[in-house]
Amino acid sequence: MNTTHLVVETREIDPVEDLLAYADPAHPLAWLRRGDGIVAAGTTSPLVIRIPADSGAARTQLIAEAWRDTATSAQVDDPVDLPGSGLVAFGAFTFDEDSTADSVLLVPALVFGRHRGRYWRTRIRSSIGEFATDPGIRTYGPHWAGTVGPGLQTPQDYQDSVRQALERIADGELSKVVLARDLTGSIPAGSDLRRLVRALATEYPDTWTFSVDGLIGASPETLVTVKNRTVTARVLAGTIGRGADADADTAASASLASSDKDLDEHQYAVQSVLASLRPHTRALASSEQPFLLKLPNLFHLATDVEGELSDGGSALDLVGALHPTAAVAGTPTDAAIEAIRELEPFDRGRYAGPVGWVDAAGNGEWAIALRCAQFEAGGDTEAIAVTAYAGAGIVEGSDPETELLETRVKFRPVVDALA
């Protein structure tokens, strides 16, 4: 019987100018928003929970159970007691339980964090090991640029898939389905991936910028946040590109706010989240009307949801209950997932899956992995393969060309950062 457990020590430290400077250039592990967040230093890890494709269904449940066992047995010394301090793990899970990709939860040996002007360092080791040595600040590598082009789902193929989806909607098989397309390419061998993370965090400070196991992106959509038993979520569905000037911007936002098609799509997504959270919460409430969320390149219809955790669950349990939402799958869920499997010529992997962190008390912040790309290193001298994804919600009245244009807007954060 394995009797080892994790030993955790968190201490407040002097301000750190750039948390990302501590991360590993080839395998950065980070979660950032508005300058706050957590970043792993180095590559050593006292614990990796990796659930492979052949594990069967309910991968998130398996991870939640494994994490509960780990957290219960951990010895945690954390006088800082801020979001992200103490024992934490970074996670990235697959969109589809049938995906050939792995779902993973990573516990770093060394974490640097910042929250509202306070900074800390957390060291984590096994009970039979030693604390890792602090690698210190690492100078950023040289600038690099990557190239991406049409992947397995070309622009024409995507429009054809949208038409097929509209036929299924007309036949009554489903009300909504979210269809994605891919861009594939490469970046030079040895590229410092922290540069991409930093570019996304700088250009899109109000999003969740993440880097977990080669999945890097900037997501505007919170899946769920748990803090001291308070549960919050932000639902996004309904999108339009920003205008070229102030007048065009105003016209675009007004068009989105009055679009029956986008309002219907948004309502599907909100009801999906509320239905999933109700069994686990009390005093659950959401705003009656969506508000406009303004990002540098587009507007979203958004609704905030808040409640109180009513059972002994953790952030991971709520992730399992919520995913996949109508915002990234469709309605009804099972029919939408089946349509996605048939109409998309690729495995989404972790795109549109849950990404975030969890702590020993079950608190955590989780987003949906959007505006992202998966990086696969081929070796020290081989180019690093990259696949980026973007999708759009298809409902009755959707136009294939308009949906294609929406995906182009959603690709922009990653494509611009790669360039």
Phi, psi and omega in degrees: 000135181277117183254007180287150176218173181268141176246127189233134179225119177245135178223142176289143182228171176293159181306143178248126184293320184216102180302322183296339180296342178274342186287159177286128184300324184272334183223062181295142178234109190207154176214112189223147173201125180052037178086344178269160175145194182227144180222132177277141177255132181078187184242353182290148182214123178285345181205131173230121175256105183242119181255107185283173184297329185273015182276352183092190183284178176059045179298319180297323177296319178298318179293318180300318180293317179296321180292321179300317178297317180296313183293323181296323183270353184286147175257107189246125176244099188223082177288346182289313174052056175239160178303119181098355176270172182074205180288121178226155174224141175266139181227150172215119186244155181289152175293314186248133177300336180270005181298149176278351177281163178269149164264140189218145173232122187244127174256112181283158177279337184214127183229135171249137183223160176218137176211113177050050174086358177251145185234151178208165173232131177246131174247135183229132178216165171281160183295344179251010181244188179243155175295142180291151176283136179293118182285348180077181180289138179247127179297139179294142176288174182296157176300149178216165177223145179242163178233137176225150179215183182308138179260220182289332179254093181290165178306318179292318178299322181296315179297324177296319178296322178297318179298319178295322178295319179296326176295319179294323178294317179297327179280355177086010180292326182201164180262329182208145171216139179261117181251136182245161169228168187236154169237136181235154180178210182204162171233160185299148175303142177078009180298139176279102185289347176297333179297321178293315179300315181295320179297316179294318181294327181284315184282332184231065187295337182273000177264171172272109176270126187226152172212107184221114174054044177086355177265117185233133180188184179222098186264132175275354190249113174285128172280305176195145173234135176237124178220112180051046175075000172273127184252128176228152177210152175235124182259127176240129172194132189104117190219145171211145180290151177292154177279165181283340178215181185298319181294316179294326177297315180297318179296319181296314182294321179293322178297317180294316184295338182250007183280113178300320180300313182287324178294322176295314179301319181295318182296322174304314183293317180297314181296326177299315181292315180299317181296324181286326184277332186307317181295345185247359187224167170228163182054040181282130183215153175218159178292148184290323181239144177290155174250166180269121175264119183261120175248168183303332185241353182198170172250145172236148163282132185224146175223130177265140180237140179215144177200185179240133180298127185253354180234190183272020184286169178240179176303324180293323177296321179290325175302315180295325180286325186277321188276137358270139178279167177296338181293335181238354179240292181143193182217133348295154189301309184299317180293322180293316179300317180297319178296320178299315179300325184273329187262341176261127185275023181215163173273121181297338186062235182265357176301134182067012174265175180287140176218138181166209180218159178220149178245183187294332181273359181091000174288161177173169176233126182228133177244174171264130185288086178244170181048051190222171176215149177257129180251133181236105181288133181263350183144175185296330184247000181261149177299150180268119180287143180224137174231121178254153183226151171205146183221174178213148180277127181255122176226174177305130182097353178294147178247126184306317182291320178296320178294322176299316179297324178297320178295325178298318178297319183287337175287338191305315182305312183286316182298316179296320180292325178294327183280000000 
